[in-house]
mmCIF file of C-alpha atoms and ligand atoms in Angstrom:
data_model
loop_
_atom_site.group_PDB
_atom_site.id
_atom_site.type_symbol
_atom_site.label_atom_id
_atom_site.label_comp_id
_atom_site.label_asym_id
_atom_site.label_seq_id
_atom_site.Cartn_x
_atom_site.Cartn_y
_atom_site.Cartn_z
ATOM 1 C CA MET D 406 65.393 107.479 -127.702
ATOM 2 C CA LYS D 407 63.840 110.935 -127.665
ATOM 3 C CA PHE D 408 65.762 113.113 -130.100
ATOM 4 C CA LYS D 409 65.293 116.883 -130.169
ATOM 5 C CA TYR D 410 66.962 119.325 -132.563
ATOM 6 C CA LEU D 411 67.907 122.521 -130.740
ATOM 7 C CA GLY D 412 69.752 124.170 -133.627
ATOM 8 C CA THR D 413 70.244 123.262 -137.278
ATOM 9 C CA ALA D 414 71.989 126.223 -138.932
ATOM 10 C CA ALA D 415 75.513 126.514 -140.278
ATOM 11 C CA ALA D 416 78.200 128.644 -138.641
ATOM 12 C CA GLU D 417 76.564 132.048 -139.100
ATOM 13 C CA GLY D 418 72.949 131.122 -138.210
ATOM 14 C CA ILE D 419 69.865 132.361 -140.067
ATOM 15 C CA PRO D 420 69.527 135.292 -140.250
ATOM 16 C CA ALA D 421 73.284 135.740 -140.481
ATOM 17 C CA ILE D 422 74.462 138.537 -138.244
ATOM 18 C CA TYR D 423 75.443 141.052 -140.954
ATOM 19 C CA CYS D 424 73.577 139.610 -143.928
ATOM 20 C CA THR D 425 70.894 141.507 -145.832
ATOM 21 C CA CYS D 426 70.060 138.820 -148.433
ATOM 22 C CA LYS D 427 66.485 137.755 -149.198
ATOM 23 C CA VAL D 428 66.630 134.681 -146.940
ATOM 24 C CA CYS D 429 67.950 136.634 -143.965
ATOM 25 C CA ARG D 430 65.513 139.529 -144.476
ATOM 26 C CA ASN D 431 62.660 137.022 -144.633
ATOM 27 C CA ALA D 432 63.847 135.322 -141.418
ATOM 28 C CA ARG D 433 64.025 138.668 -139.589
ATOM 29 C CA GLU D 434 60.532 139.587 -140.737
ATOM 30 C CA LEU D 435 58.764 136.281 -140.001
ATOM 31 C CA GLY D 436 60.802 135.133 -136.980
ATOM 32 C CA LYS D 437 59.657 131.871 -135.310
ATOM 33 C CA ARG D 438 60.569 128.794 -137.358
ATOM 34 C CA GLU D 439 62.459 130.894 -139.923
ATOM 35 C CA LEU D 440 65.096 131.648 -137.267
ATOM 36 C CA ARG D 441 67.759 128.956 -137.152
ATOM 37 C CA SER D 442 70.414 128.725 -134.480
ATOM 38 C CA ARG D 443 73.747 126.910 -134.430
ATOM 39 C CA SER D 444 73.899 123.126 -134.548
ATOM 40 C CA GLN D 445 72.973 121.198 -131.390
ATOM 41 C CA ALA D 446 70.727 118.278 -130.394
ATOM 42 C CA LEU D 447 69.459 116.800 -127.139
ATOM 43 C CA VAL D 448 68.845 113.088 -126.604
ATOM 44 C CA ASP D 449 66.608 111.766 -123.822
ATOM 45 C CA ASP D 450 67.159 114.983 -121.832
ATOM 46 C CA GLU D 451 70.485 113.368 -120.816
ATOM 47 C CA LEU D 452 73.002 113.883 -123.564
ATOM 48 C CA LEU D 453 73.927 116.892 -125.706
ATOM 49 C CA LEU D 454 75.438 116.764 -129.144
ATOM 50 C CA ASP D 455 77.730 119.791 -129.497
ATOM 51 C CA PHE D 456 77.948 122.959 -127.428
ATOM 52 C CA PRO D 457 77.720 126.027 -129.703
ATOM 53 C CA CYS D 458 77.394 129.648 -128.558
ATOM 54 C CA ASP D 459 73.626 129.275 -129.048
ATOM 55 C CA THR D 460 73.511 126.755 -126.181
ATOM 56 C CA TYR D 461 72.524 129.693 -123.970
ATOM 57 C CA TRP D 462 69.584 130.537 -126.246
ATOM 58 C CA HIS D 463 68.536 126.858 -126.424
ATOM 59 C CA VAL D 464 68.598 126.460 -122.639
ATOM 60 C CA ILE D 465 66.387 129.533 -122.199
ATOM 61 C CA THR D 466 64.030 128.765 -125.096
ATOM 62 C CA TYR D 467 63.428 125.085 -124.333
ATOM 63 C CA GLY D 468 63.669 125.200 -120.524
ATOM 64 C CA ILE D 469 66.657 122.836 -120.361
ATOM 65 C CA ASP D 470 68.299 122.237 -116.969
ATOM 66 C CA LEU D 471 71.975 121.931 -117.936
ATOM 67 C CA THR D 472 72.933 120.694 -114.463
ATOM 68 C CA LYS D 473 71.068 117.449 -115.259
ATOM 69 C CA ILE D 474 72.997 116.768 -118.482
ATOM 70 C CA LYS D 475 76.071 114.692 -117.730
ATOM 71 C CA HIS D 476 77.315 113.874 -121.225
ATOM 72 C CA ILE D 477 78.264 116.316 -123.987
ATOM 73 C CA LEU D 478 79.613 114.911 -127.250
ATOM 74 C CA ILE D 479 81.572 117.367 -129.375
ATOM 75 C CA THR D 480 81.838 116.626 -133.085
ATOM 76 C CA HIS D 481 84.782 118.961 -133.763
ATOM 77 C CA SER D 482 86.485 122.112 -132.565
ATOM 78 C CA HIS D 483 84.923 124.697 -134.911
ATOM 79 C CA ASP D 484 83.378 127.569 -132.927
ATOM 80 C CA ASP D 485 79.846 126.909 -134.163
ATOM 81 C CA HIS D 486 80.001 123.421 -132.603
ATOM 82 C CA PHE D 487 82.136 124.056 -129.567
ATOM 83 C CA TYR D 488 82.095 127.301 -127.589
ATOM 84 C CA PRO D 489 84.020 126.517 -124.401
ATOM 85 C CA LEU D 490 83.805 130.101 -123.112
ATOM 86 C CA ASP D 491 80.287 129.421 -121.792
ATOM 87 C CA MET D 492 81.491 126.226 -120.087
ATOM 88 C CA ASN D 493 83.622 128.473 -117.890
ATOM 89 C CA TYR D 494 80.493 129.794 -116.218
ATOM 90 C CA ILE D 495 80.056 126.467 -114.464
ATOM 91 C CA ARG D 496 82.803 127.522 -112.055
ATOM 92 C CA LYS D 497 82.361 128.717 -108.494
ATOM 93 C CA GLY D 498 81.419 132.357 -108.211
ATOM 94 C CA PHE D 499 79.207 132.067 -111.308
ATOM 95 C CA ALA D 500 77.187 128.856 -110.932
ATOM 96 C CA HIS D 501 75.420 127.798 -107.725
ATOM 97 C CA LEU D 502 75.036 124.062 -108.253
ATOM 98 C CA PRO D 503 73.036 121.414 -106.369
ATOM 99 C CA GLU D 504 74.908 119.839 -103.382
ATOM 100 C CA ASP D 505 74.981 116.432 -105.067
ATOM 101 C CA PHE D 506 76.250 117.754 -108.395
ATOM 102 C CA GLU D 507 78.435 115.263 -110.270
ATOM 103 C CA PRO D 508 80.937 116.434 -112.918
ATOM 104 C CA VAL D 509 79.849 116.704 -116.543
ATOM 105 C CA THR D 510 81.839 114.710 -119.106
ATOM 106 C CA VAL D 511 82.774 116.393 -122.384
ATOM 107 C CA TYR D 512 83.800 113.923 -125.101
ATOM 108 C CA GLY D 513 85.852 115.007 -128.093
ATOM 109 C CA ASN D 514 89.094 114.883 -130.015
ATOM 110 C CA GLN D 515 92.429 116.340 -128.877
ATOM 111 C CA GLU D 516 91.690 119.757 -130.416
ATOM 112 C CA VAL D 517 88.536 119.967 -128.299
ATOM 113 C CA GLY D 518 90.485 119.026 -125.158
ATOM 114 C CA ALA D 519 93.119 121.648 -125.985
ATOM 115 C CA LYS D 520 90.457 124.368 -125.782
ATOM 116 C CA LEU D 521 89.624 123.480 -122.163
ATOM 117 C CA PRO D 522 91.815 124.462 -119.184
ATOM 118 C CA LEU D 523 92.474 120.881 -118.069
ATOM 119 C CA ASP D 524 94.595 119.585 -115.200
ATOM 120 C CA GLU D 525 96.737 116.438 -115.408
ATOM 121 C CA ASN D 526 93.661 114.258 -114.719
ATOM 122 C CA ASN D 527 91.631 115.846 -117.535
ATOM 123 C CA PHE D 528 89.434 117.845 -115.166
ATOM 124 C CA MET D 529 88.676 121.449 -115.951
ATOM 125 C CA ASN D 530 90.346 123.815 -113.554
ATOM 126 C CA PRO D 531 89.825 125.142 -111.025
ATOM 127 C CA ASP D 532 86.632 123.452 -109.772
ATOM 128 C CA ARG D 533 86.699 120.007 -111.441
ATOM 129 C CA ARG D 534 83.076 120.338 -112.468
ATOM 130 C CA ILE D 535 83.833 119.306 -116.046
ATOM 131 C CA ARG D 536 85.843 116.253 -117.063
ATOM 132 C CA PHE D 537 87.236 115.731 -120.543
ATOM 133 C CA ALA D 538 87.180 112.283 -122.155
ATOM 134 C CA PRO D 539 89.264 111.998 -125.352
ATOM 135 C CA VAL D 540 87.663 109.872 -128.052
ATOM 136 C CA LYS D 541 89.108 107.941 -130.950
ATOM 137 C CA PRO D 542 87.324 106.795 -134.107
ATOM 138 C CA PHE D 543 85.742 103.307 -133.949
ATOM 139 C CA GLU D 544 86.453 103.027 -130.182
ATOM 140 C CA ALA D 545 83.082 102.604 -128.468
ATOM 141 C CA LEU D 546 82.493 103.900 -124.974
ATOM 142 C CA GLN D 547 79.673 103.959 -122.471
ATOM 143 C CA ALA D 548 78.238 107.414 -121.700
ATOM 144 C CA GLY D 549 75.586 106.885 -119.020
ATOM 145 C CA SER D 550 72.886 104.760 -120.602
ATOM 146 C CA PHE D 551 74.240 105.298 -124.146
ATOM 147 C CA LEU D 552 76.750 103.255 -126.076
ATOM 148 C CA ILE D 553 78.643 105.795 -128.163
ATOM 149 C CA THR D 554 80.868 105.056 -131.139
ATOM 150 C CA PRO D 555 82.815 107.989 -132.567
ATOM 151 C CA LEU D 556 83.311 107.611 -136.318
ATOM 152 C CA PRO D 557 85.588 109.652 -138.592
ATOM 153 C CA ALA D 558 83.993 112.611 -140.376
ATOM 154 C CA CYS D 559 85.272 114.344 -143.498
ATOM 155 C CA HIS D 560 85.622 117.964 -142.396
ATOM 156 C CA GLY D 561 88.188 120.746 -142.244
ATOM 157 C CA THR D 562 89.582 120.152 -138.758
ATOM 158 C CA LYS D 563 91.860 117.538 -137.229
ATOM 159 C CA ASP D 564 90.013 114.305 -136.337
ATOM 160 C CA PRO D 565 86.412 115.467 -136.722
ATOM 161 C CA MET D 566 83.811 112.926 -135.543
ATOM 162 C CA ILE D 567 80.290 111.881 -136.272
ATOM 163 C CA TYR D 568 78.616 109.775 -133.611
ATOM 164 C CA LEU D 569 76.723 106.507 -133.487
ATOM 165 C CA LEU D 570 74.425 106.479 -130.439
ATOM 166 C CA GLN D 571 72.868 103.213 -129.277
ATOM 167 C CA LYS D 572 70.434 102.609 -126.469
ATOM 168 C CA GLY D 573 67.517 100.254 -125.769
ATOM 169 C CA GLY D 574 67.906 98.446 -129.103
ATOM 170 C CA LYS D 575 67.797 101.699 -131.130
ATOM 171 C CA SER D 576 70.580 103.329 -133.148
ATOM 172 C CA ILE D 577 71.065 106.924 -134.280
ATOM 173 C CA LEU D 578 73.820 108.232 -136.549
ATOM 174 C CA TYR D 579 74.412 111.953 -136.003
ATOM 175 C CA ALA D 580 76.492 113.192 -138.951
ATOM 176 C CA HIS D 581 77.241 116.950 -138.629
ATOM 177 C CA ASP D 582 79.576 118.403 -139.920
ATOM 178 C CA THR D 583 80.841 116.112 -142.614
ATOM 179 C CA GLY D 584 81.228 115.696 -146.335
ATOM 180 C CA LYS D 585 80.713 112.294 -147.946
ATOM 181 C CA ILE D 586 80.509 109.537 -145.352
ATOM 182 C CA PHE D 587 83.728 107.501 -145.572
ATOM 183 C CA PRO D 588 83.337 103.969 -147.034
ATOM 184 C CA GLU D 589 85.028 102.564 -143.900
ATOM 185 C CA VAL D 590 82.195 104.022 -141.794
ATOM 186 C CA ILE D 591 79.553 102.311 -143.930
ATOM 187 C CA ARG D 592 81.616 99.103 -143.829
ATOM 188 C CA PHE D 593 81.919 99.343 -140.034
ATOM 189 C CA LEU D 594 78.150 99.739 -139.607
ATOM 190 C CA LYS D 595 77.546 96.770 -141.880
ATOM 191 C CA GLU D 596 80.091 94.537 -140.150
ATOM 192 C CA LYS D 597 78.640 95.398 -136.753
ATOM 193 C CA GLY D 598 75.152 94.638 -138.052
ATOM 194 C CA VAL D 599 73.926 98.096 -137.034
ATOM 195 C CA VAL D 600 70.431 98.902 -138.310
ATOM 196 C CA LEU D 601 70.030 102.670 -138.106
ATOM 197 C CA ASP D 602 66.671 103.942 -136.864
ATOM 198 C CA LEU D 603 67.607 107.565 -137.564
ATOM 199 C CA ILE D 604 70.340 109.191 -139.642
ATOM 200 C CA SER D 605 70.773 112.936 -139.301
ATOM 201 C CA LEU D 606 72.759 114.144 -142.301
ATOM 202 C CA ASP D 607 74.624 117.363 -142.999
ATOM 203 C CA CYS D 608 72.978 119.345 -145.824
ATOM 204 C CA THR D 609 74.797 122.652 -145.431
ATOM 205 C CA GLU D 610 75.189 123.263 -149.156
ATOM 206 C CA ALA D 611 71.517 122.496 -149.901
ATOM 207 C CA ASP D 612 71.035 122.109 -153.678
ATOM 208 C CA LYS D 613 74.416 123.507 -154.733
ATOM 209 C CA THR D 614 77.302 121.533 -156.173
ATOM 210 C CA ILE D 615 80.240 122.100 -153.903
ATOM 211 C CA ASN D 616 83.892 121.919 -154.765
ATOM 212 C CA TYR D 617 85.252 120.965 -151.396
ATOM 213 C CA ASN D 618 84.245 117.872 -149.493
ATOM 214 C CA SER D 619 83.543 119.140 -145.974
ATOM 215 C CA HIS D 620 79.776 119.301 -146.115
ATOM 216 C CA MET D 621 76.914 117.530 -147.835
ATOM 217 C CA ASN D 622 74.200 118.691 -150.223
ATOM 218 C CA LEU D 623 70.921 117.073 -151.292
ATOM 219 C CA GLU D 624 72.574 115.107 -154.073
ATOM 220 C CA ARG D 625 75.197 113.707 -151.702
ATOM 221 C CA ASN D 626 72.477 112.925 -149.156
ATOM 222 C CA ILE D 627 70.644 110.816 -151.740
ATOM 223 C CA VAL D 628 73.851 109.001 -152.749
ATOM 224 C CA CYS D 629 74.586 108.366 -149.060
ATOM 225 C CA ARG D 630 71.096 106.985 -148.420
ATOM 226 C CA ASN D 631 71.408 104.656 -151.430
ATOM 227 C CA GLU D 632 74.884 103.480 -150.371
ATOM 228 C CA MET D 633 73.631 102.722 -146.877
ATOM 229 C CA GLN D 634 70.550 100.920 -148.152
ATOM 230 C CA ASP D 635 72.683 98.804 -150.494
ATOM 231 C CA ALA D 636 75.202 97.939 -147.753
HETATM 232 ZN ZN1 LIG S 1451 71.696 136.049 -145.800
HETATM 233 ZN ZN1 LIG S 1452 82.675 122.699 -138.850
#
């Protein structure tokens, strides 16, 4: 699988919109790799992980043709991971799509679905160009050429997910946003005999000790790696 990070920042991005701290001043001055946009990744030019407001910037910057991406996995309903307003511009009158265009499937929990104007068949009104597929933890589903398993995350929304992606004998665990990985997730991976080729871990709190368990830091990343290696 070809995995490309499009954005890796937390909710406010770097530089943060109003912030004048040293980090943000430095990012404004140096630009380029010091600029970090909201969390999103692209796999095999076919599947997107999350749809933040910076999707627009990513599409322009990396020359992505969104009409070719048929699967969008949403981790949770926070605005920096799911910005459905821009999905509205797929509708007639805004988007001129290829004749053979097939609907895009957006996968997510019920809170994600609630943010989309869906009809009784889970298609987005009025043009049925987006379809919503509700996901449940540990229930695998096929998304094009990918086998996807949503797994429970530890984060401040209802039913947040991290995703196991499998294709062509390779496995990726995409774990943003989440605090400590639940023991049942590690147990599940072990029982299924999943050997992870790539784990992408949340590290929002960097080297700080945090008091709430909704994100990871370096220390928690190391503990997680050791727990997974021991499993
Ligand atoms: Zn700052
Ligand atoms: Zn979040």
